[in-house]
């Protein structure tokens, strides 16, 4: 959006925009940041364009000072995570906030709740806002991470044999980055080099937040250390690489999946953080309501057929499948899996990691597994027609098959498999059920308070003020880092394949007809599950709207 605006204004060329979008696809950051990184626009020009597009004011912040009174009310974690800062107080009833991303309305709402006053947003350059944040809350030079970064930067010119490897500042800095990400509750850690620094960001409860910044000169040493830990080639900096690290942090066994990707300013590192104990839960702890849990347990009790779990990346599909396998593991069954990667090791289940370069693909593994007399097979993901066909054949032979599929809802799974070339009559014979899921953020229990919403927001959730439904929101506190949320839970819809549904599948029905028929049989969509959790005070209406619109 902003890139097209800049092209229309002739501030950048279409070639520069395409280059920035390529970087964005690899790093996951905003396209505006990529444009600044390649030198297509300055921070100030980008902020002015964002301000015009968002219809807010622009402030260069030259000579500006933070509003100390307002900053005292605004949690530092929110200010740094959303890159916003109060800059002036206009009377007793209005606060002026400089924000790097004026389209981040969630952060704006959180700031407004924390300040207890209406907020006027102005867009300003990111670096200028970060300078005022340091002025308001104090620079981070006194923090453990900053002290380690300064020590590591100072040590780069020291002799290599000056101290043991495990005691070197770069090693301790890399360890501290991983430990701090775990302590913040992050599921992902991003180290993103740009022209002047290395941005450190955490994904907490599904939202990326600014955590810190490292000197630009530490990018290569820190990434090299992470590569060594993950068993990667430190000499290869032109191609993407992936590896894995296992560490114990505060007595908890953690897996870190390291991915390095070359960018114009050096390698970007993205680390997925997995706590093994959280990958497997009791079925009631997944977040299913009583009805959904009963349907899911019915699927687990089948002796044959295909059970699919669908949803986007990061929706918790692996946790659901692992929890299902754990529930089945105590029975007298031969359970085998083929995964990419194996994220949790079960003592009584035979698990296999795919190795495409060696010829061990999902399809090749399924063929061999069928000669191992399995009762249950779990296939990490159905990605191609051959894997889909073999999964169906396995179910026809009397095996219970679990797998994942990337579709928006449960009803879309059947047409998707047909698009992969699976014959409808085979699907009608083998499909048992489809579970679609998402994750919603939970309201912080320490700072939650009653909340009211305008009629338009209620209408998007299919409600009105006449319904008399009460909702809650988190005001923001130290426990939740000012976000109002702490933790996540699953919301689900389960499509059971009965005789009527099998007739529709045989007739090549599309997802709309399947969904309509399921609704007549009592099917509850994922939005209803999210709404019920909001009514119970577990989440907010914003999360309901987000899930319902995905």
Coordinates of C-alpha atoms in Angstrom, one line a residue, residues 139-355:
X139 CA 18.9 4.4 27.5
X140 CA 19.3 0.7 27.7
X141 CA 23.0 0.9 28.2
X142 CA 22.5 -0.3 31.8
X143 CA 20.7 -3.4 30.8
X144 CA 22.4 -6.8 30.8
X145 CA 21.9 -7.2 27.1
X146 CA 23.2 -3.7 26.3
X147 CA 26.2 -4.2 28.6
X148 CA 27.0 -7.5 26.8
X149 CA 26.6 -5.8 23.4
X150 CA 29.0 -3.1 24.4
X151 CA 31.5 -5.6 25.7
X152 CA 31.2 -7.7 22.6
X153 CA 31.7 -4.7 20.3
X154 CA 34.8 -3.7 22.3
X155 CA 36.2 -7.2 22.1
X156 CA 36.0 -7.6 18.3
X157 CA 39.6 -6.4 17.9
X158 CA 41.0 -8.5 20.8
X159 CA 43.2 -11.5 20.2
X160 CA 41.4 -14.7 19.6
X161 CA 43.1 -16.6 22.4
X162 CA 42.6 -13.9 25.0
X163 CA 39.9 -16.0 26.8
X164 CA 38.1 -19.4 26.5
X165 CA 35.5 -19.5 23.7
X166 CA 32.6 -20.1 26.2
X167 CA 33.6 -17.0 28.1
X168 CA 33.9 -14.6 25.1
X169 CA 31.5 -11.6 25.0
X170 CA 30.0 -12.6 21.6
X171 CA 29.1 -16.1 22.9
X172 CA 27.6 -14.7 26.1
X173 CA 25.7 -12.1 24.0
X174 CA 24.2 -14.8 21.8
X175 CA 23.2 -16.8 24.8
X176 CA 21.6 -13.8 26.4
X177 CA 19.6 -13.0 23.3
X178 CA 18.1 -16.5 23.4
X179 CA 17.5 -16.4 27.1
X180 CA 15.8 -12.9 27.0
X181 CA 13.5 -14.1 24.2
X182 CA 12.5 -17.1 26.3
X183 CA 12.0 -14.8 29.4
X184 CA 9.7 -12.5 27.4
X185 CA 7.5 -15.4 26.4
X186 CA 8.4 -15.1 22.7
X187 CA 7.7 -17.8 20.1
X188 CA 10.2 -16.2 17.7
X189 CA 13.4 -14.1 17.9
X190 CA 14.4 -11.9 14.9
X191 CA 17.8 -10.4 14.3
X192 CA 17.4 -8.0 11.4
X193 CA 20.4 -6.0 10.1
X194 CA 19.9 -2.6 8.5
X195 CA 22.2 0.2 7.5
X196 CA 23.0 1.4 11.1
X197 CA 22.0 -1.3 13.6
X198 CA 20.7 -4.8 14.1
X199 CA 17.1 -4.7 15.2
X200 CA 16.1 -7.3 17.8
X201 CA 12.4 -8.2 17.8
X202 CA 10.3 -10.8 19.7
X203 CA 7.0 -12.3 18.6
X204 CA 4.9 -12.5 21.7
X205 CA 1.3 -13.8 21.5
X206 CA 1.5 -13.6 17.7
X207 CA 2.6 -9.9 17.6
X208 CA 6.1 -8.7 16.7
X209 CA 7.6 -6.3 19.2
X210 CA 10.8 -4.2 19.2
X211 CA 13.0 -5.6 22.0
X212 CA 16.4 -3.9 21.5
X213 CA 19.0 -2.9 19.0
X214 CA 22.6 -4.0 18.6
X215 CA 25.6 -2.2 17.0
X216 CA 25.8 -2.9 13.3
X217 CA 29.3 -4.5 13.7
X218 CA 27.9 -7.3 15.8
X219 CA 25.7 -8.7 13.1
X220 CA 28.2 -11.1 11.6
X221 CA 29.8 -12.3 14.9
X222 CA 26.4 -13.0 16.5
X223 CA 24.9 -14.8 13.5
X224 CA 28.1 -16.8 13.1
X225 CA 27.8 -17.9 16.7
X226 CA 24.2 -18.9 16.2
X227 CA 25.3 -20.9 13.1
X228 CA 28.0 -22.7 15.1
X229 CA 25.4 -23.6 17.8
X230 CA 23.0 -24.9 15.1
X231 CA 25.7 -26.8 13.2
X232 CA 25.5 -24.6 10.1
X233 CA 28.3 -23.5 7.7
X234 CA 29.6 -20.2 8.9
X235 CA 31.5 -19.6 5.6
X236 CA 28.3 -19.8 3.6
X237 CA 26.6 -16.4 3.7
X238 CA 25.0 -16.3 0.2
X239 CA 22.4 -19.0 0.6
X240 CA 19.7 -19.7 3.2
X241 CA 20.5 -22.2 5.9
X242 CA 18.5 -23.9 8.7
X243 CA 19.5 -25.7 11.8
X244 CA 18.5 -26.5 15.4
X245 CA 19.8 -25.9 18.9
X246 CA 18.7 -27.5 22.2
X247 CA 19.3 -25.6 25.4
X248 CA 18.1 -25.7 29.0
X249 CA 16.8 -22.3 30.1
X250 CA 15.7 -21.9 33.7
X251 CA 15.3 -25.6 34.0
X252 CA 13.1 -25.8 30.9
X253 CA 14.1 -27.8 27.8
X254 CA 14.0 -25.5 24.8
X255 CA 14.5 -26.1 21.1
X256 CA 15.6 -23.2 18.9
X257 CA 15.2 -23.6 15.2
X258 CA 17.6 -21.3 13.5
X259 CA 17.0 -19.9 10.0
X260 CA 19.6 -17.6 8.3
X261 CA 18.6 -15.7 5.2
X262 CA 20.9 -13.4 3.1
X263 CA 19.7 -9.7 2.8
X264 CA 21.4 -6.6 1.4
X265 CA 22.8 -5.7 4.8
X266 CA 23.9 -9.2 5.8
X267 CA 22.3 -12.3 7.1
X268 CA 19.0 -12.1 8.9
X269 CA 18.4 -14.7 11.6
X270 CA 15.0 -15.9 12.6
X271 CA 14.8 -18.3 15.6
X272 CA 11.6 -20.3 16.3
X273 CA 11.4 -21.0 20.1
X274 CA 9.8 -24.3 21.1
X275 CA 9.3 -25.5 24.6
X276 CA 8.9 -29.2 24.4
X277 CA 6.6 -29.4 27.4
X278 CA 4.1 -27.1 25.7
X279 CA 4.0 -29.0 22.5
X280 CA 2.1 -31.8 24.1
X281 CA -1.0 -31.1 26.2
X282 CA -3.9 -32.9 27.6
X283 CA -6.8 -32.7 25.1
X284 CA -9.0 -30.5 27.5
X285 CA -6.1 -28.0 27.6
X286 CA -6.2 -27.3 23.9
X287 CA -9.0 -24.8 24.3
X288 CA -11.9 -26.9 22.8
X289 CA -15.3 -26.5 24.3
X290 CA -17.2 -29.5 25.5
X291 CA -18.9 -30.2 22.2
X292 CA -15.8 -29.9 20.1
X293 CA -13.8 -32.0 22.5
X294 CA -16.4 -34.8 22.2
X295 CA -16.2 -34.7 18.4
X296 CA -12.4 -34.7 18.4
X297 CA -12.3 -37.7 20.8
X298 CA -14.8 -39.4 18.5
X299 CA -12.3 -38.9 15.6
X300 CA -9.5 -40.3 17.7
X301 CA -11.5 -43.4 18.4
X302 CA -11.8 -44.3 14.7
X303 CA -9.8 -47.3 13.5
X304 CA -9.4 -46.0 9.9
X305 CA -9.8 -42.8 7.9
X306 CA -8.2 -39.4 7.4
X307 CA -8.3 -36.7 10.1
X308 CA -7.0 -33.3 8.9
X309 CA -6.0 -30.3 11.0
X310 CA -6.1 -27.1 9.0
X311 CA -5.1 -23.5 9.6
X312 CA -2.4 -21.0 8.8
X313 CA 1.2 -21.2 9.9
X314 CA 1.4 -20.6 13.7
X315 CA -2.2 -21.7 14.4
X316 CA -1.1 -24.5 16.8
X317 CA -1.7 -27.4 14.4
X318 CA 1.4 -29.3 15.5
X319 CA 0.4 -29.0 19.2
X320 CA -3.1 -30.4 18.4
X321 CA -1.6 -33.3 16.4
X322 CA 1.0 -34.1 19.1
X323 CA -1.6 -34.0 21.8
X324 CA -3.8 -36.4 19.8
X325 CA -0.8 -38.8 19.3
X326 CA -0.1 -38.6 23.1
X327 CA -3.7 -39.5 23.8
X328 CA -3.5 -42.5 21.6
X329 CA 0.0 -43.6 22.7
X330 CA -1.1 -45.5 25.8
X331 CA -3.2 -47.9 23.6
X332 CA -1.9 -51.1 22.0
X333 CA -1.2 -49.4 18.6
X334 CA 1.7 -49.2 16.2
X335 CA 2.0 -45.4 15.7
X336 CA 4.4 -44.0 13.1
X337 CA 5.1 -40.4 11.9
X338 CA 6.9 -38.6 9.1
X339 CA 7.6 -35.0 9.9
X340 CA 9.5 -31.9 8.8
X341 CA 11.0 -31.3 11.4
X342 CA 10.4 -33.7 14.3
X343 CA 9.6 -31.2 17.1
X344 CA 8.9 -33.5 20.0
X345 CA 10.2 -37.0 20.6
X346 CA 7.7 -39.6 21.9
X347 CA 9.2 -42.7 23.6
X348 CA 6.6 -45.1 22.3
X349 CA 6.1 -43.7 18.8
X350 CA 8.4 -44.3 15.8
X351 CA 9.2 -40.9 14.2
X352 CA 11.0 -40.0 11.0
X353 CA 12.4 -36.8 9.7
X354 CA 12.1 -36.2 5.9
X355 CA 15.3 -35.8 4.0

